[in-house]
Amino acid sequence: MSSEPDPQHVTQGNDPTRKRRLRGAFANLLRLSREIPGVDSFAVVTLLPVPLLLVAGVFGGLAAWTALVWIGLCMFILDEALKHPSPDAPEGSEFPAADALSTTLAVVHFVLLVLGVAAMSGHTMLEGPSWIAVWLAFGLFFGQVSNSNAHELIHRPDNRLFLLGKWVYISLLFGHHTSAHRLVHHRFVATPDDPNSAQLGEGFWSFAPRAWIGSFVGGYEMERNRFARLPAIDPKAPLSARIKARIARLGPYPSYLLGGLWFAVLFGMLFGAEGVVAYILLCAYAQLQILLADYVQHYGLSRRRRGDGSFDPVDAHHSWDAPAPITSLWMLNAPRHSDHHAHPAREYPALRLGDLTEPQRPVLPRSLPAMAALALFPPLWRRVMDKRVKALQQDEPRGAEGASAR
């Protein structure tokens, strides 16, 4: 790793001569292994395919296949070419533009969602086999960029940003993730109580329904327990206050369910039954990407149970990190997953990899999207990953804290 630059230098955008300049942002991508990427670099990588997706949604054809190849293949090739991860931002670095990019990506998400449903339901000039390319390309964007962005937003302390992230998830018929991720996954990660932590030897197609149902139920139970601890409603309070208190006690799950239904009805009104089918197909493929990320990032890792029944604290040994530089920008540093679990409120440009040579450090052999694609084929996945999990277990000092296979 290179020496750490001054945090204030990062706060001001890495290089004043390149700040807010598109040409400088592209130039910065060529120096990812040497310089800390600013928000402009994240913006270039996440927004670059958006014009292609817009053209693909309207016209289909070459633009649709180009968008799919760029998202599904070209970024993998760039990761393999660049190899070395970007340096970590120093502790205390600030990125004032990070929330602005997140807000922009949320707006882009809703625009693309409407266009994607319109295109796939026959309300644009899209026709022929490019329908498949549009479905896959839009679904990859929703499952990898929109998900990563919504994940960031639901961890933000600003309630407006939190609600924006919540509604991105609701629009993907995955609203419960807003509760389950924060209240279940972060608390119980790498333990048997977390439905989104995959066990050693568990194939993705077995994991996916267990994780979906388990997180839905687990999130609901955690929300119900939270509101059960609220003080009793004062019968002498004004009627409006009592109504608000009763609505609050329902928790967010009605909004997840009714919000998803609202989107389905809206697309049905706009684009007919074909629109509802197209909407469900897009959501299904996006959810597949989200579940694949969960599966890959904690596969086979578990926290040691202590004598008092509690578990070891979460640390860098309980998540698989992926240092690939381009897809890290594409997914807003979600592949730097262990640092997110250590610091959930840390902004995405400030997430750190730390020392990847540390013993027992789980590091994926390829980028997160590449490993997610591999996970679709359980025999191949197990051939690549099971030996790595077992190696971590064998290298673990007896009695020491760290990662262990289930």
mmCIF file of C-alpha atoms in Angstrom:
data_model
loop_
_atom_site.group_PDB
_atom_site.id
_atom_site.type_symbol
_atom_site.label_atom_id
_atom_site.label_comp_id
_atom_site.label_asym_id
_atom_site.label_seq_id
_atom_site.Cartn_x
_atom_site.Cartn_y
_atom_site.Cartn_z
ATOM 1 C CA MET A 1 0.000 0.000 0.000
ATOM 2 C CA SER A 2 1.210 3.508 -0.670
ATOM 3 C CA SER A 3 1.820 6.035 2.086
ATOM 4 C CA GLU A 4 -1.273 7.798 3.293
ATOM 5 C CA PRO A 5 -1.826 11.356 2.094
ATOM 6 C CA ASP A 6 -3.060 14.140 4.256
ATOM 7 C CA PRO A 7 -6.785 13.740 5.128
ATOM 8 C CA GLN A 8 -7.491 17.380 4.326
ATOM 9 C CA HIS A 9 -6.134 16.754 0.836
ATOM 10 C CA VAL A 10 -8.792 14.091 0.378
ATOM 11 C CA THR A 11 -11.490 16.332 1.820
ATOM 12 C CA GLN A 12 -10.748 18.886 -0.874
ATOM 13 C CA GLY A 13 -11.139 16.335 -3.694
ATOM 14 C CA ASN A 14 -7.690 14.706 -4.054
ATOM 15 C CA ASP A 15 -6.404 17.264 -6.574
ATOM 16 C CA PRO A 16 -7.763 20.820 -6.830
ATOM 17 C CA THR A 17 -6.843 20.967 -10.540
ATOM 18 C CA ARG A 18 -9.146 18.025 -11.276
ATOM 19 C CA LYS A 19 -12.028 18.907 -9.017
ATOM 20 C CA ARG A 20 -15.382 18.644 -10.787
ATOM 21 C CA ARG A 21 -13.657 18.151 -14.136
ATOM 22 C CA LEU A 22 -14.733 15.141 -16.152
ATOM 23 C CA ARG A 23 -11.416 14.855 -17.953
ATOM 24 C CA GLY A 24 -9.618 14.755 -14.633
ATOM 25 C CA ALA A 25 -11.977 12.087 -13.314
ATOM 26 C CA PHE A 26 -11.202 9.823 -16.277
ATOM 27 C CA ALA A 27 -7.486 10.461 -15.830
ATOM 28 C CA ASN A 28 -7.810 9.550 -12.174
ATOM 29 C CA LEU A 29 -9.187 6.127 -13.111
ATOM 30 C CA LEU A 30 -5.862 5.321 -14.789
ATOM 31 C CA ARG A 31 -4.076 5.985 -11.496
ATOM 32 C CA LEU A 32 -6.414 4.013 -9.237
ATOM 33 C CA SER A 33 -3.610 1.878 -7.845
ATOM 34 C CA ARG A 34 -1.675 4.993 -6.767
ATOM 35 C CA GLU A 35 -4.257 7.631 -5.844
ATOM 36 C CA ILE A 36 -7.292 7.667 -3.580
ATOM 37 C CA PRO A 37 -10.402 7.923 -5.781
ATOM 38 C CA GLY A 38 -12.609 10.920 -5.154
ATOM 39 C CA VAL A 39 -16.368 11.042 -5.574
ATOM 40 C CA ASP A 40 -15.845 12.094 -9.201
ATOM 41 C CA SER A 41 -14.305 8.700 -9.941
ATOM 42 C CA PHE A 42 -17.289 6.914 -8.408
ATOM 43 C CA ALA A 43 -19.568 9.138 -10.495
ATOM 44 C CA VAL A 44 -17.786 8.338 -13.756
ATOM 45 C CA VAL A 45 -17.960 4.570 -13.278
ATOM 46 C CA THR A 46 -21.535 4.414 -11.963
ATOM 47 C CA LEU A 47 -23.012 6.914 -14.426
ATOM 48 C CA LEU A 48 -21.028 5.976 -17.540
ATOM 49 C CA PRO A 49 -23.456 3.247 -18.715
ATOM 50 C CA VAL A 50 -26.573 5.312 -17.956
ATOM 51 C CA PRO A 51 -26.749 6.997 -21.416
ATOM 52 C CA LEU A 52 -26.356 3.568 -23.000
ATOM 53 C CA LEU A 53 -29.167 2.199 -20.835
ATOM 54 C CA LEU A 54 -31.409 5.119 -21.788
ATOM 55 C CA VAL A 55 -30.782 4.556 -25.499
ATOM 56 C CA ALA A 56 -31.154 0.801 -25.028
ATOM 57 C CA GLY A 57 -34.508 1.231 -23.302
ATOM 58 C CA VAL A 58 -35.863 3.361 -26.134
ATOM 59 C CA PHE A 59 -34.330 1.712 -29.198
ATOM 60 C CA GLY A 60 -32.861 -1.628 -28.063
ATOM 61 C CA GLY A 61 -30.504 -3.124 -30.614
ATOM 62 C CA LEU A 62 -26.771 -2.515 -30.399
ATOM 63 C CA ALA A 63 -27.062 -0.137 -27.441
ATOM 64 C CA ALA A 64 -28.720 -2.851 -25.340
ATOM 65 C CA TRP A 65 -26.031 -5.416 -26.035
ATOM 66 C CA THR A 66 -23.271 -2.828 -25.572
ATOM 67 C CA ALA A 67 -24.645 -1.872 -22.157
ATOM 68 C CA LEU A 68 -24.820 -5.513 -21.124
ATOM 69 C CA VAL A 69 -21.288 -6.262 -22.319
ATOM 70 C CA TRP A 70 -19.931 -3.159 -20.581
ATOM 71 C CA ILE A 71 -21.540 -4.013 -17.245
ATOM 72 C CA GLY A 72 -21.075 -7.759 -17.397
ATOM 73 C CA LEU A 73 -17.676 -8.111 -19.065
ATOM 74 C CA CYS A 74 -15.703 -4.924 -19.663
ATOM 75 C CA MET A 75 -15.469 -3.942 -16.003
ATOM 76 C CA PHE A 76 -14.195 -7.426 -15.176
ATOM 77 C CA ILE A 77 -11.499 -7.034 -17.842
ATOM 78 C CA LEU A 78 -10.512 -3.620 -16.453
ATOM 79 C CA ASP A 79 -10.308 -5.066 -12.943
ATOM 80 C CA GLU A 80 -8.030 -7.829 -14.193
ATOM 81 C CA ALA A 81 -5.870 -5.324 -16.076
ATOM 82 C CA LEU A 82 -5.469 -2.881 -13.189
ATOM 83 C CA LYS A 83 -5.169 -5.603 -10.529
ATOM 84 C CA HIS A 84 -3.981 -3.491 -7.593
ATOM 85 C CA PRO A 85 -6.575 -1.926 -5.263
ATOM 86 C CA SER A 86 -6.857 1.807 -4.739
ATOM 87 C CA PRO A 87 -5.152 3.170 -1.610
ATOM 88 C CA ASP A 88 -7.256 3.670 1.499
ATOM 89 C CA ALA A 89 -8.420 7.131 2.448
ATOM 90 C CA PRO A 90 -6.844 8.217 5.742
ATOM 91 C CA GLU A 91 -8.921 8.016 8.894
ATOM 92 C CA GLY A 92 -11.032 11.132 9.285
ATOM 93 C CA SER A 93 -11.267 11.880 5.564
ATOM 94 C CA GLU A 94 -14.430 13.661 4.448
ATOM 95 C CA PHE A 95 -16.219 13.486 1.119
ATOM 96 C CA PRO A 96 -18.890 16.222 1.032
ATOM 97 C CA ALA A 97 -20.090 15.259 -2.453
ATOM 98 C CA ALA A 98 -20.795 11.622 -1.542
ATOM 99 C CA ASP A 99 -24.424 12.208 -0.559
ATOM 100 C CA ALA A 100 -25.032 14.274 -3.702
ATOM 101 C CA LEU A 101 -23.916 11.352 -5.877
ATOM 102 C CA SER A 102 -26.112 8.979 -3.852
ATOM 103 C CA THR A 103 -29.114 11.246 -4.391
ATOM 104 C CA THR A 104 -28.359 11.456 -8.119
ATOM 105 C CA LEU A 105 -28.082 7.679 -8.395
ATOM 106 C CA ALA A 106 -31.423 7.259 -6.607
ATOM 107 C CA VAL A 107 -33.105 9.602 -9.091
ATOM 108 C CA VAL A 108 -31.438 7.736 -11.967
ATOM 109 C CA HIS A 109 -32.739 4.478 -10.500
ATOM 110 C CA PHE A 110 -36.368 5.585 -10.630
ATOM 111 C CA VAL A 111 -35.989 6.960 -14.166
ATOM 112 C CA LEU A 112 -34.421 3.726 -15.391
ATOM 113 C CA LEU A 113 -37.019 1.629 -13.575
ATOM 114 C CA VAL A 114 -39.873 3.352 -15.407
ATOM 115 C CA LEU A 115 -38.022 3.140 -18.728
ATOM 116 C CA GLY A 116 -37.100 -0.500 -18.196
ATOM 117 C CA VAL A 117 -40.700 -1.495 -17.485
ATOM 118 C CA ALA A 118 -41.925 0.536 -20.448
ATOM 119 C CA ALA A 119 -39.372 -1.053 -22.776
ATOM 120 C CA MET A 120 -39.943 -4.622 -21.665
ATOM 121 C CA SER A 121 -43.732 -4.249 -21.861
ATOM 122 C CA GLY A 122 -43.634 -3.091 -25.490
ATOM 123 C CA HIS A 123 -44.099 0.654 -25.057
ATOM 124 C CA THR A 124 -40.841 1.722 -26.722
ATOM 125 C CA MET A 125 -39.145 0.720 -29.968
ATOM 126 C CA LEU A 126 -37.436 -2.223 -28.261
ATOM 127 C CA GLU A 127 -38.051 -5.503 -30.061
ATOM 128 C CA GLY A 128 -36.467 -8.861 -30.761
ATOM 129 C CA PRO A 129 -33.657 -10.517 -28.763
ATOM 130 C CA SER A 130 -32.438 -7.180 -27.391
ATOM 131 C CA TRP A 131 -35.372 -7.500 -24.936
ATOM 132 C CA ILE A 132 -33.196 -10.016 -23.069
ATOM 133 C CA ALA A 133 -30.215 -7.659 -23.077
ATOM 134 C CA VAL A 134 -32.329 -4.835 -21.657
ATOM 135 C CA TRP A 135 -33.679 -7.084 -18.910
ATOM 136 C CA LEU A 136 -30.217 -8.287 -17.911
ATOM 137 C CA ALA A 137 -28.451 -4.912 -18.209
ATOM 138 C CA PHE A 138 -31.117 -2.977 -16.306
ATOM 139 C CA GLY A 139 -31.346 -5.740 -13.701
ATOM 140 C CA LEU A 140 -27.574 -5.686 -13.189
ATOM 141 C CA PHE A 141 -27.645 -1.919 -12.696
ATOM 142 C CA PHE A 142 -30.479 -2.181 -10.173
ATOM 143 C CA GLY A 143 -28.944 -5.108 -8.315
ATOM 144 C CA GLN A 144 -25.381 -3.813 -8.208
ATOM 145 C CA VAL A 145 -25.535 0.002 -8.298
ATOM 146 C CA SER A 146 -29.028 0.814 -7.000
ATOM 147 C CA ASN A 147 -28.679 -1.772 -4.245
ATOM 148 C CA SER A 148 -25.234 -0.535 -3.194
ATOM 149 C CA ASN A 149 -26.522 3.041 -3.219
ATOM 150 C CA ALA A 150 -29.700 2.248 -1.257
ATOM 151 C CA HIS A 151 -27.553 0.309 1.196
ATOM 152 C CA GLU A 152 -25.487 3.452 1.746
ATOM 153 C CA LEU A 153 -28.558 5.642 2.117
ATOM 154 C CA ILE A 154 -30.250 3.511 4.805
ATOM 155 C CA HIS A 155 -27.114 3.942 6.919
ATOM 156 C CA ARG A 156 -27.107 7.722 6.619
ATOM 157 C CA PRO A 157 -28.180 9.723 9.705
ATOM 158 C CA ASP A 158 -30.137 12.206 7.555
ATOM 159 C CA ASN A 159 -33.730 10.948 7.587
ATOM 160 C CA ARG A 160 -34.358 12.258 4.076
ATOM 161 C CA LEU A 161 -31.521 10.151 2.693
ATOM 162 C CA PHE A 162 -32.690 7.165 4.733
ATOM 163 C CA LEU A 163 -36.196 7.435 3.269
ATOM 164 C CA LEU A 164 -34.756 7.717 -0.234
ATOM 165 C CA GLY A 165 -32.834 4.482 0.240
ATOM 166 C CA LYS A 166 -35.896 2.802 1.742
ATOM 167 C CA TRP A 167 -38.016 3.689 -1.292
ATOM 168 C CA VAL A 168 -35.363 2.422 -3.687
ATOM 169 C CA TYR A 169 -35.625 -0.931 -1.923
ATOM 170 C CA ILE A 170 -39.420 -0.769 -1.888
ATOM 171 C CA SER A 171 -39.393 -0.113 -5.642
ATOM 172 C CA LEU A 172 -37.455 -3.376 -6.046
ATOM 173 C CA LEU A 173 -40.042 -5.230 -3.908
ATOM 174 C CA PHE A 174 -37.302 -5.652 -1.310
ATOM 175 C CA GLY A 175 -38.339 -3.059 1.236
ATOM 176 C CA HIS A 176 -37.886 -5.400 4.206
ATOM 177 C CA HIS A 177 -34.132 -5.266 3.563
ATOM 178 C CA THR A 178 -34.206 -1.771 5.077
ATOM 179 C CA SER A 179 -35.024 -3.302 8.453
ATOM 180 C CA ALA A 180 -33.440 -6.732 8.130
ATOM 181 C CA HIS A 181 -30.041 -5.440 7.018
ATOM 182 C CA ARG A 182 -29.636 -2.929 9.825
ATOM 183 C CA LEU A 183 -31.338 -4.785 12.675
ATOM 184 C CA VAL A 184 -30.619 -8.438 11.883
ATOM 185 C CA HIS A 185 -27.649 -8.757 9.553
ATOM 186 C CA HIS A 186 -25.383 -6.220 11.257
ATOM 187 C CA ARG A 187 -26.147 -7.601 14.693
ATOM 188 C CA PHE A 188 -25.957 -11.322 13.939
ATOM 189 C CA VAL A 189 -23.617 -11.494 10.934
ATOM 190 C CA ALA A 190 -21.513 -14.674 10.750
ATOM 191 C CA THR A 191 -23.678 -16.452 13.331
ATOM 192 C CA PRO A 192 -26.467 -19.024 12.952
ATOM 193 C CA ASP A 193 -28.968 -16.253 13.775
ATOM 194 C CA ASP A 194 -28.229 -14.349 10.559
ATOM 195 C CA PRO A 195 -30.213 -15.722 7.604
ATOM 196 C CA ASN A 196 -27.945 -13.814 5.199
ATOM 197 C CA SER A 197 -24.711 -15.516 6.252
ATOM 198 C CA ALA A 198 -24.176 -18.598 4.087
ATOM 199 C CA GLN A 199 -22.828 -21.769 5.633
ATOM 200 C CA LEU A 200 -19.847 -23.696 4.327
ATOM 201 C CA GLY A 201 -21.081 -26.128 1.679
ATOM 202 C CA GLU A 202 -24.435 -24.379 1.227
ATOM 203 C CA GLY A 203 -25.210 -23.732 -2.435
ATOM 204 C CA PHE A 204 -26.615 -20.414 -3.547
ATOM 205 C CA TRP A 205 -29.910 -21.893 -4.755
ATOM 206 C CA SER A 206 -30.515 -23.331 -1.281
ATOM 207 C CA PHE A 207 -29.355 -20.144 0.404
ATOM 208 C CA ALA A 208 -31.502 -17.698 -1.605
ATOM 209 C CA PRO A 209 -35.014 -18.730 -0.430
ATOM 210 C CA ARG A 210 -33.773 -19.266 3.121
ATOM 211 C CA ALA A 211 -32.175 -15.818 3.182
ATOM 212 C CA TRP A 212 -35.170 -14.052 1.579
ATOM 213 C CA ILE A 213 -37.745 -15.552 3.932
ATOM 214 C CA GLY A 214 -35.479 -15.470 6.980
ATOM 215 C CA SER A 215 -34.586 -11.800 6.552
ATOM 216 C CA PHE A 216 -38.229 -10.852 5.951
ATOM 217 C CA VAL A 217 -39.342 -12.614 9.142
ATOM 218 C CA GLY A 218 -36.293 -11.570 11.153
ATOM 219 C CA GLY A 219 -36.658 -7.918 10.208
ATOM 220 C CA TYR A 220 -40.335 -7.996 11.112
ATOM 221 C CA GLU A 221 -39.643 -9.561 14.514
ATOM 222 C CA MET A 222 -36.954 -6.998 15.307
ATOM 223 C CA GLU A 223 -39.235 -4.113 14.344
ATOM 224 C CA ARG A 224 -42.109 -5.582 16.353
ATOM 225 C CA ASN A 225 -39.862 -5.914 19.415
ATOM 226 C CA ARG A 226 -38.679 -2.329 19.028
ATOM 227 C CA PHE A 227 -42.200 -0.920 19.031
ATOM 228 C CA ALA A 228 -43.375 -3.227 21.822
ATOM 229 C CA ARG A 229 -40.979 -1.392 24.126
ATOM 230 C CA LEU A 230 -42.596 1.979 23.459
ATOM 231 C CA PRO A 231 -44.530 3.527 26.358
ATOM 232 C CA ALA A 232 -48.287 3.022 26.443
ATOM 233 C CA ILE A 233 -50.422 5.501 24.522
ATOM 234 C CA ASP A 234 -51.823 8.197 26.797
ATOM 235 C CA PRO A 235 -55.642 7.971 26.560
ATOM 236 C CA LYS A 236 -55.839 11.662 27.487
ATOM 237 C CA ALA A 237 -53.636 12.754 24.586
ATOM 238 C CA PRO A 238 -55.252 14.562 21.646
ATOM 239 C CA LEU A 239 -56.872 12.286 19.090
ATOM 240 C CA SER A 240 -54.355 13.175 16.390
ATOM 241 C CA ALA A 241 -51.467 12.268 18.696
ATOM 242 C CA ARG A 242 -53.072 8.944 19.567
ATOM 243 C CA ILE A 243 -53.634 8.124 15.880
ATOM 244 C CA LYS A 244 -50.021 8.931 15.071
ATOM 245 C CA ALA A 245 -48.849 6.775 17.979
ATOM 246 C CA ARG A 246 -50.956 3.824 16.800
ATOM 247 C CA ILE A 247 -49.694 4.176 13.238
ATOM 248 C CA ALA A 248 -46.119 4.333 14.531
ATOM 249 C CA ARG A 249 -46.648 1.059 16.366
ATOM 250 C CA LEU A 250 -47.425 -0.675 13.084
ATOM 251 C CA GLY A 251 -43.775 -0.273 12.151
ATOM 252 C CA PRO A 252 -42.411 0.110 8.631
ATOM 253 C CA TYR A 253 -43.604 -3.229 7.237
ATOM 254 C CA PRO A 254 -46.971 -1.912 6.017
ATOM 255 C CA SER A 255 -45.081 0.694 4.009
ATOM 256 C CA TYR A 256 -42.840 -2.010 2.530
ATOM 257 C CA LEU A 257 -45.823 -4.115 1.446
ATOM 258 C CA LEU A 258 -48.197 -1.347 0.417
ATOM 259 C CA GLY A 259 -45.400 0.581 -1.269
ATOM 260 C CA GLY A 260 -44.487 -2.434 -3.384
ATOM 261 C CA LEU A 261 -48.142 -2.940 -4.234
ATOM 262 C CA TRP A 262 -48.391 0.728 -5.198
ATOM 263 C CA PHE A 263 -45.525 0.352 -7.676
ATOM 264 C CA ALA A 264 -47.124 -2.756 -9.181
ATOM 265 C CA VAL A 265 -50.486 -0.979 -9.534
ATOM 266 C CA LEU A 266 -48.801 2.098 -11.003
ATOM 267 C CA PHE A 267 -46.993 0.092 -13.657
ATOM 268 C CA GLY A 268 -50.199 -1.818 -14.356
ATOM 269 C CA MET A 269 -52.050 1.444 -14.921
ATOM 270 C CA LEU A 270 -49.273 2.831 -17.124
ATOM 271 C CA PHE A 271 -48.327 -0.247 -19.130
ATOM 272 C CA GLY A 272 -51.024 -2.865 -18.534
ATOM 273 C CA ALA A 273 -50.560 -6.463 -17.422
ATOM 274 C CA GLU A 274 -47.363 -6.671 -19.482
ATOM 275 C CA GLY A 275 -46.009 -3.826 -17.394
ATOM 276 C CA VAL A 276 -46.636 -5.725 -14.156
ATOM 277 C CA VAL A 277 -44.911 -8.809 -15.540
ATOM 278 C CA ALA A 278 -41.948 -6.738 -16.746
ATOM 279 C CA TYR A 279 -41.727 -5.013 -13.353
ATOM 280 C CA ILE A 280 -41.684 -8.336 -11.483
ATOM 281 C CA LEU A 281 -39.030 -9.733 -13.808
ATOM 282 C CA LEU A 282 -36.773 -6.708 -13.278
ATOM 283 C CA CYS A 283 -37.244 -6.878 -9.505
ATOM 284 C CA ALA A 284 -36.574 -10.614 -9.469
ATOM 285 C CA TYR A 285 -33.276 -10.234 -11.307
ATOM 286 C CA ALA A 286 -32.236 -7.288 -9.123
ATOM 287 C CA GLN A 287 -33.056 -9.284 -5.986
ATOM 288 C CA LEU A 288 -30.985 -12.148 -7.341
ATOM 289 C CA GLN A 289 -27.990 -9.805 -7.491
ATOM 290 C CA ILE A 290 -28.600 -8.587 -3.931
ATOM 291 C CA LEU A 291 -28.821 -12.119 -2.550
ATOM 292 C CA LEU A 292 -25.721 -13.142 -4.481
ATOM 293 C CA ALA A 293 -23.756 -10.322 -2.851
ATOM 294 C CA ASP A 294 -24.895 -11.439 0.610
ATOM 295 C CA TYR A 295 -24.046 -15.038 -0.200
ATOM 296 C CA VAL A 296 -20.538 -14.280 -1.459
ATOM 297 C CA GLN A 297 -19.528 -11.755 1.184
ATOM 298 C CA HIS A 298 -19.947 -14.041 4.212
ATOM 299 C CA TYR A 299 -19.751 -17.537 2.774
ATOM 300 C CA GLY A 300 -18.468 -20.076 5.296
ATOM 301 C CA LEU A 301 -17.292 -17.513 7.865
ATOM 302 C CA SER A 302 -18.544 -17.512 11.426
ATOM 303 C CA ARG A 303 -17.807 -15.858 14.726
ATOM 304 C CA ARG A 304 -16.580 -18.040 17.574
ATOM 305 C CA ARG A 305 -19.058 -18.609 20.391
ATOM 306 C CA ARG A 306 -17.655 -17.677 23.789
ATOM 307 C CA GLY A 307 -18.154 -19.494 27.062
ATOM 308 C CA ASP A 308 -20.924 -17.112 28.120
ATOM 309 C CA GLY A 309 -22.889 -17.811 24.932
ATOM 310 C CA SER A 310 -22.012 -14.533 23.215
ATOM 311 C CA PHE A 311 -20.018 -14.308 19.999
ATOM 312 C CA ASP A 312 -16.695 -12.716 19.183
ATOM 313 C CA PRO A 313 -16.959 -9.101 18.004
ATOM 314 C CA VAL A 314 -17.259 -8.598 14.257
ATOM 315 C CA ASP A 315 -13.932 -7.882 12.614
ATOM 316 C CA ALA A 316 -12.118 -8.183 9.293
ATOM 317 C CA HIS A 317 -12.140 -11.997 9.537
ATOM 318 C CA HIS A 318 -15.909 -12.248 9.117
ATOM 319 C CA SER A 319 -16.394 -10.839 5.605
ATOM 320 C CA TRP A 320 -14.866 -11.577 2.223
ATOM 321 C CA ASP A 321 -13.342 -8.404 0.805
ATOM 322 C CA ALA A 322 -12.729 -7.856 -2.917
ATOM 323 C CA PRO A 323 -9.941 -5.373 -3.747
ATOM 324 C CA ALA A 324 -10.778 -5.094 -7.492
ATOM 325 C CA PRO A 325 -10.643 -1.324 -8.208
ATOM 326 C CA ILE A 326 -13.210 -0.714 -10.985
ATOM 327 C CA THR A 327 -16.069 -2.783 -9.584
ATOM 328 C CA SER A 328 -15.377 -1.263 -6.168
ATOM 329 C CA LEU A 329 -16.197 2.109 -7.711
ATOM 330 C CA TRP A 330 -19.169 0.579 -9.561
ATOM 331 C CA MET A 331 -20.615 -0.789 -6.307
ATOM 332 C CA LEU A 332 -19.696 2.234 -4.164
ATOM 333 C CA ASN A 333 -17.032 0.310 -2.267
ATOM 334 C CA ALA A 334 -19.497 -2.372 -1.142
ATOM 335 C CA PRO A 335 -16.744 -4.955 -1.842
ATOM 336 C CA ARG A 336 -14.807 -3.373 1.054
ATOM 337 C CA HIS A 337 -17.314 -5.149 3.198
ATOM 338 C CA SER A 338 -15.459 -5.858 6.433
ATOM 339 C CA ASP A 339 -14.802 -2.162 7.042
ATOM 340 C CA HIS A 340 -18.483 -1.421 6.479
ATOM 341 C CA HIS A 341 -19.388 -3.905 9.218
ATOM 342 C CA ALA A 342 -16.797 -2.323 11.505
ATOM 343 C CA HIS A 343 -18.012 1.216 10.705
ATOM 344 C CA PRO A 344 -21.593 1.093 9.314
ATOM 345 C CA ALA A 345 -21.950 4.876 9.220
ATOM 346 C CA ARG A 346 -18.689 5.460 7.329
ATOM 347 C CA GLU A 347 -19.241 7.017 3.900
ATOM 348 C CA TYR A 348 -18.484 4.775 0.959
ATOM 349 C CA PRO A 349 -15.427 6.689 -0.379
ATOM 350 C CA ALA A 350 -13.806 6.399 3.067
ATOM 351 C CA LEU A 351 -14.162 2.611 3.419
ATOM 352 C CA ARG A 352 -10.796 0.931 3.893
ATOM 353 C CA LEU A 353 -9.249 -2.393 2.930
ATOM 354 C CA GLY A 354 -6.443 -2.289 5.454
ATOM 355 C CA ASP A 355 -3.668 -4.864 5.302
ATOM 356 C CA LEU A 356 -4.737 -7.602 2.887
ATOM 357 C CA THR A 357 -1.668 -9.669 3.781
ATOM 358 C CA GLU A 358 -2.818 -10.078 7.381
ATOM 359 C CA PRO A 359 -3.053 -13.780 8.350
ATOM 360 C CA GLN A 360 -6.556 -15.300 8.137
ATOM 361 C CA ARG A 361 -7.801 -12.366 6.085
ATOM 362 C CA PRO A 362 -10.666 -13.478 3.797
ATOM 363 C CA VAL A 363 -10.000 -12.005 0.338
ATOM 364 C CA LEU A 364 -11.922 -13.053 -2.765
ATOM 365 C CA PRO A 365 -9.800 -14.256 -5.706
ATOM 366 C CA ARG A 366 -11.780 -12.113 -8.177
ATOM 367 C CA SER A 367 -14.147 -9.142 -8.100
ATOM 368 C CA LEU A 368 -17.460 -9.359 -6.253
ATOM 369 C CA PRO A 369 -19.594 -9.441 -9.460
ATOM 370 C CA ALA A 370 -17.343 -12.142 -10.941
ATOM 371 C CA MET A 371 -17.617 -14.279 -7.801
ATOM 372 C CA ALA A 372 -21.382 -13.701 -7.738
ATOM 373 C CA ALA A 373 -21.570 -15.078 -11.288
ATOM 374 C CA LEU A 374 -19.535 -18.100 -10.194
ATOM 375 C CA ALA A 375 -21.897 -18.687 -7.250
ATOM 376 C CA LEU A 376 -24.699 -19.405 -9.730
ATOM 377 C CA PHE A 377 -22.925 -22.712 -10.350
ATOM 378 C CA PRO A 378 -22.560 -24.347 -6.901
ATOM 379 C CA PRO A 379 -20.111 -27.140 -7.898
ATOM 380 C CA LEU A 380 -17.710 -24.598 -9.428
ATOM 381 C CA TRP A 381 -18.202 -22.237 -6.504
ATOM 382 C CA ARG A 382 -17.393 -24.907 -3.941
ATOM 383 C CA ARG A 383 -14.322 -26.010 -5.904
ATOM 384 C CA VAL A 384 -12.939 -22.478 -5.705
ATOM 385 C CA MET A 385 -14.125 -21.324 -2.278
ATOM 386 C CA ASP A 386 -14.397 -24.284 0.090
ATOM 387 C CA LYS A 387 -10.648 -24.842 0.161
ATOM 388 C CA ARG A 388 -10.153 -21.162 1.004
ATOM 389 C CA VAL A 389 -12.587 -21.329 3.908
ATOM 390 C CA LYS A 390 -10.944 -24.504 5.212
ATOM 391 C CA ALA A 391 -7.504 -22.911 4.905
ATOM 392 C CA LEU A 392 -8.676 -20.033 7.083
ATOM 393 C CA GLN A 393 -9.958 -22.528 9.615
ATOM 394 C CA GLN A 394 -6.719 -24.520 9.626
ATOM 395 C CA ASP A 395 -4.557 -21.413 9.984
ATOM 396 C CA GLU A 396 -6.589 -20.210 12.948
ATOM 397 C CA PRO A 397 -4.543 -20.361 16.167
ATOM 398 C CA ARG A 398 -6.149 -22.604 18.737
ATOM 399 C CA GLY A 399 -8.109 -20.510 21.214
ATOM 400 C CA ALA A 400 -7.666 -17.302 19.264
ATOM 401 C CA GLU A 401 -10.448 -15.074 18.093
ATOM 402 C CA GLY A 402 -11.101 -15.064 14.375
ATOM 403 C CA ALA A 403 -12.951 -16.679 11.531
ATOM 404 C CA SER A 404 -14.068 -20.272 11.611
ATOM 405 C CA ALA A 405 -16.047 -22.408 9.231
ATOM 406 C CA ARG A 406 -19.517 -23.429 10.227
#
